[in-house]
Amino acid sequence: MSDEQLDEMGPVDYILVEWSGRQPTGEALPHLVDLVDSGIIRILDIAFITKDEDGNVAGMEIEQLGSEVEEVKIFEGASSGLISEDDTVEAAQALEPGTSAALLVYENAWAAPFASAVRRSGGQLVASGRIPVQAIVAALDELEAA
Protein backbone atom coordinates (compact mmCIF):
# COMPACT_ATOMS: atom_id res chain seq x y z
CA MET A 1 0.00 0.00 0.00
CA SER A 2 1.45 3.38 -0.97
CA ASP A 3 1.91 6.33 1.40
CA GLU A 4 -0.81 8.17 -0.50
CA GLN A 5 -3.27 5.29 0.00
CA LEU A 6 -2.40 5.14 3.69
CA ASP A 7 -2.97 8.89 4.03
CA GLU A 8 -6.47 8.48 2.59
CA MET A 9 -7.48 5.69 4.99
CA GLY A 10 -10.01 6.01 7.74
CA PRO A 11 -9.39 4.86 11.32
CA VAL A 12 -8.70 1.14 11.71
CA ASP A 13 -10.35 -0.86 14.49
CA TYR A 14 -10.53 -4.48 15.54
CA ILE A 15 -13.25 -6.50 17.20
CA LEU A 16 -13.29 -9.97 18.68
CA VAL A 17 -16.72 -11.59 18.64
CA GLU A 18 -17.27 -14.78 20.64
CA TRP A 19 -19.98 -17.43 20.26
CA SER A 20 -20.81 -20.11 22.79
CA GLY A 21 -20.40 -23.52 21.31
CA ARG A 22 -18.43 -24.23 18.21
CA GLN A 23 -20.27 -22.33 15.46
CA PRO A 24 -21.97 -18.97 14.97
CA THR A 25 -25.48 -19.09 13.51
CA GLY A 26 -24.63 -16.85 10.57
CA GLU A 27 -27.34 -14.36 11.51
CA ALA A 28 -24.86 -11.46 11.74
CA LEU A 29 -23.17 -12.13 8.38
CA PRO A 30 -25.68 -10.32 6.15
CA HIS A 31 -25.27 -7.21 8.31
CA LEU A 32 -21.48 -7.37 8.00
CA VAL A 33 -21.80 -7.81 4.23
CA ASP A 34 -24.13 -4.78 4.10
CA LEU A 35 -21.56 -2.67 6.00
CA VAL A 36 -18.90 -3.65 3.45
CA ASP A 37 -21.16 -3.29 0.40
CA SER A 38 -22.34 0.16 1.47
CA GLY A 39 -18.74 1.36 1.96
CA ILE A 40 -19.11 1.97 5.68
CA ILE A 41 -16.25 -0.41 6.53
CA ARG A 42 -13.57 -2.29 4.64
CA ILE A 43 -12.43 -5.63 6.06
CA LEU A 44 -8.64 -5.69 6.17
CA ASP A 45 -8.20 -8.98 7.98
CA ILE A 46 -10.40 -11.71 9.40
CA ALA A 47 -9.44 -14.76 11.44
CA PHE A 48 -11.60 -17.49 12.94
CA ILE A 49 -10.55 -19.03 16.25
CA THR A 50 -11.79 -21.85 18.46
CA LYS A 51 -11.02 -22.56 22.09
CA ASP A 52 -11.94 -26.02 23.31
CA GLU A 53 -13.11 -26.94 26.81
CA ASP A 54 -9.50 -27.60 27.87
CA GLY A 55 -8.38 -24.15 26.70
CA ASN A 56 -6.59 -25.35 23.55
CA VAL A 57 -6.71 -22.73 20.80
CA ALA A 58 -6.83 -23.38 17.07
CA GLY A 59 -7.44 -21.34 13.97
CA MET A 60 -10.35 -22.24 11.71
CA GLU A 61 -10.52 -22.09 7.94
CA ILE A 62 -13.66 -20.84 6.22
CA GLU A 63 -14.46 -24.38 5.04
CA GLN A 64 -14.80 -25.45 8.69
CA LEU A 65 -17.65 -23.04 9.41
CA GLY A 66 -20.35 -25.50 8.36
CA SER A 67 -23.60 -24.11 6.93
CA GLU A 68 -22.31 -20.53 6.94
CA VAL A 69 -19.49 -21.30 4.47
CA GLU A 70 -21.14 -19.70 1.46
CA GLU A 71 -21.98 -16.47 3.25
CA VAL A 72 -18.46 -16.15 4.70
CA LYS A 73 -16.68 -16.90 1.41
CA ILE A 74 -17.10 -13.24 0.47
CA PHE A 75 -14.32 -12.55 3.01
CA GLU A 76 -12.02 -15.30 1.76
CA GLY A 77 -8.67 -13.76 1.04
CA ALA A 78 -9.27 -10.76 3.34
CA SER A 79 -5.80 -10.91 4.75
CA SER A 80 -3.66 -7.82 4.92
CA GLY A 81 -1.22 -9.54 7.24
CA LEU A 82 -2.17 -7.28 10.14
CA ILE A 83 -3.33 -10.24 12.26
CA SER A 84 -0.33 -12.31 13.31
CA GLU A 85 -0.29 -15.65 15.07
CA ASP A 86 0.67 -13.77 18.26
CA ASP A 87 -2.47 -11.62 17.83
CA THR A 88 -4.73 -14.66 17.60
CA VAL A 89 -3.06 -16.20 20.67
CA GLU A 90 -3.56 -12.96 22.59
CA ALA A 91 -7.17 -12.65 21.38
CA ALA A 92 -7.85 -16.23 22.44
CA GLN A 93 -6.93 -15.31 26.03
CA ALA A 94 -10.13 -13.24 26.13
CA LEU A 95 -12.25 -16.22 25.02
CA GLU A 96 -14.10 -18.58 27.33
CA PRO A 97 -13.42 -22.32 26.91
CA GLY A 98 -15.81 -24.03 24.49
CA THR A 99 -16.26 -21.03 22.21
CA SER A 100 -15.52 -19.93 18.68
CA ALA A 101 -14.70 -16.41 17.59
CA ALA A 102 -14.07 -14.07 14.71
CA LEU A 103 -11.29 -11.51 14.93
CA LEU A 104 -11.86 -8.66 12.46
CA VAL A 105 -9.58 -5.78 11.56
CA TYR A 106 -11.46 -3.17 9.57
CA GLU A 107 -11.14 0.33 8.24
CA ASN A 108 -13.87 2.80 9.11
CA ALA A 109 -14.17 3.86 5.47
CA TRP A 110 -16.99 6.29 6.27
CA ALA A 111 -14.51 8.40 8.28
CA ALA A 112 -11.69 8.37 5.73
CA PRO A 113 -12.35 11.85 4.23
CA PHE A 114 -12.54 13.43 7.70
CA ALA A 115 -9.47 11.55 9.01
CA SER A 116 -7.47 12.47 5.92
CA ALA A 117 -8.43 16.14 6.22
CA VAL A 118 -7.43 16.14 9.90
CA ARG A 119 -4.02 14.66 9.03
CA ARG A 120 -3.47 17.14 6.16
CA SER A 121 -4.29 20.03 8.49
CA GLY A 122 -1.67 18.84 10.98
CA GLY A 123 -4.08 17.21 13.42
CA GLN A 124 -3.70 13.80 14.96
CA LEU A 125 -5.87 11.45 16.96
CA VAL A 126 -4.77 11.53 20.59
CA ALA A 127 -7.54 9.50 22.24
CA SER A 128 -10.33 7.17 21.23
CA GLY A 129 -12.73 4.88 23.01
CA ARG A 130 -16.06 3.15 23.07
CA ILE A 131 -18.88 3.30 25.57
CA PRO A 132 -20.55 -0.11 26.01
CA VAL A 133 -24.31 -0.10 25.45
CA GLN A 134 -24.76 -1.58 28.93
CA ALA A 135 -23.05 1.50 30.43
CA ILE A 136 -25.35 3.84 28.48
CA VAL A 137 -28.43 1.92 29.63
CA ALA A 138 -27.22 2.00 33.24
CA ALA A 139 -26.53 5.75 33.06
CA LEU A 140 -29.97 6.43 31.56
CA ASP A 141 -31.64 4.24 34.20
CA GLU A 142 -29.74 6.16 36.89
CA LEU A 143 -30.84 9.52 35.44
CA GLU A 144 -34.44 8.33 35.21
CA ALA A 145 -34.39 7.15 38.83
CA ALA A 146 -32.99 10.48 40.07
CSV table of C-alpha atoms in Angstrom, one decimal, residues 25-74:
chain,number,residue,atom,x,y,z
A,25,THR,CA,-25.5,-19.1,13.5
A,26,GLY,CA,-24.6,-16.9,10.6
A,27,GLU,CA,-27.3,-14.4,11.5
A,28,ALA,CA,-24.9,-11.5,11.7
A,29,LEU,CA,-23.2,-12.1,8.4
A,30,PRO,CA,-25.7,-10.3,6.1
A,31,HIS,CA,-25.3,-7.2,8.3
A,32,LEU,CA,-21.5,-7.4,8.0
A,33,VAL,CA,-21.8,-7.8,4.2
A,34,ASP,CA,-24.1,-4.8,4.1
A,35,LEU,CA,-21.6,-2.7,6.0
A,36,VAL,CA,-18.9,-3.7,3.5
A,37,ASP,CA,-21.2,-3.3,0.4
A,38,SER,CA,-22.3,0.2,1.5
A,39,GLY,CA,-18.7,1.4,2.0
A,40,ILE,CA,-19.1,2.0,5.7
A,41,ILE,CA,-16.2,-0.4,6.5
A,42,ARG,CA,-13.6,-2.3,4.6
A,43,ILE,CA,-12.4,-5.6,6.1
A,44,LEU,CA,-8.6,-5.7,6.2
A,45,ASP,CA,-8.2,-9.0,8.0
A,46,ILE,CA,-10.4,-11.7,9.4
A,47,ALA,CA,-9.4,-14.8,11.4
A,48,PHE,CA,-11.6,-17.5,12.9
A,49,ILE,CA,-10.5,-19.0,16.2
A,50,THR,CA,-11.8,-21.8,18.5
A,51,LYS,CA,-11.0,-22.6,22.1
A,52,ASP,CA,-11.9,-26.0,23.3
A,53,GLU,CA,-13.1,-26.9,26.8
A,54,ASP,CA,-9.5,-27.6,27.9
A,55,GLY,CA,-8.4,-24.2,26.7
A,56,ASN,CA,-6.6,-25.3,23.6
A,57,VAL,CA,-6.7,-22.7,20.8
A,58,ALA,CA,-6.8,-23.4,17.1
A,59,GLY,CA,-7.4,-21.3,14.0
A,60,MET,CA,-10.3,-22.2,11.7
A,61,GLU,CA,-10.5,-22.1,7.9
A,62,ILE,CA,-13.7,-20.8,6.2
A,63,GLU,CA,-14.5,-24.4,5.0
A,64,GLN,CA,-14.8,-25.5,8.7
A,65,LEU,CA,-17.7,-23.0,9.4
A,66,GLY,CA,-20.4,-25.5,8.4
A,67,SER,CA,-23.6,-24.1,6.9
A,68,GLU,CA,-22.3,-20.5,6.9
A,69,VAL,CA,-19.5,-21.3,4.5
A,70,GLU,CA,-21.1,-19.7,1.5
A,71,GLU,CA,-22.0,-16.5,3.3
A,72,VAL,CA,-18.5,-16.1,4.7
A,73,LYS,CA,-16.7,-16.9,1.4
A,74,ILE,CA,-17.1,-13.2,0.5
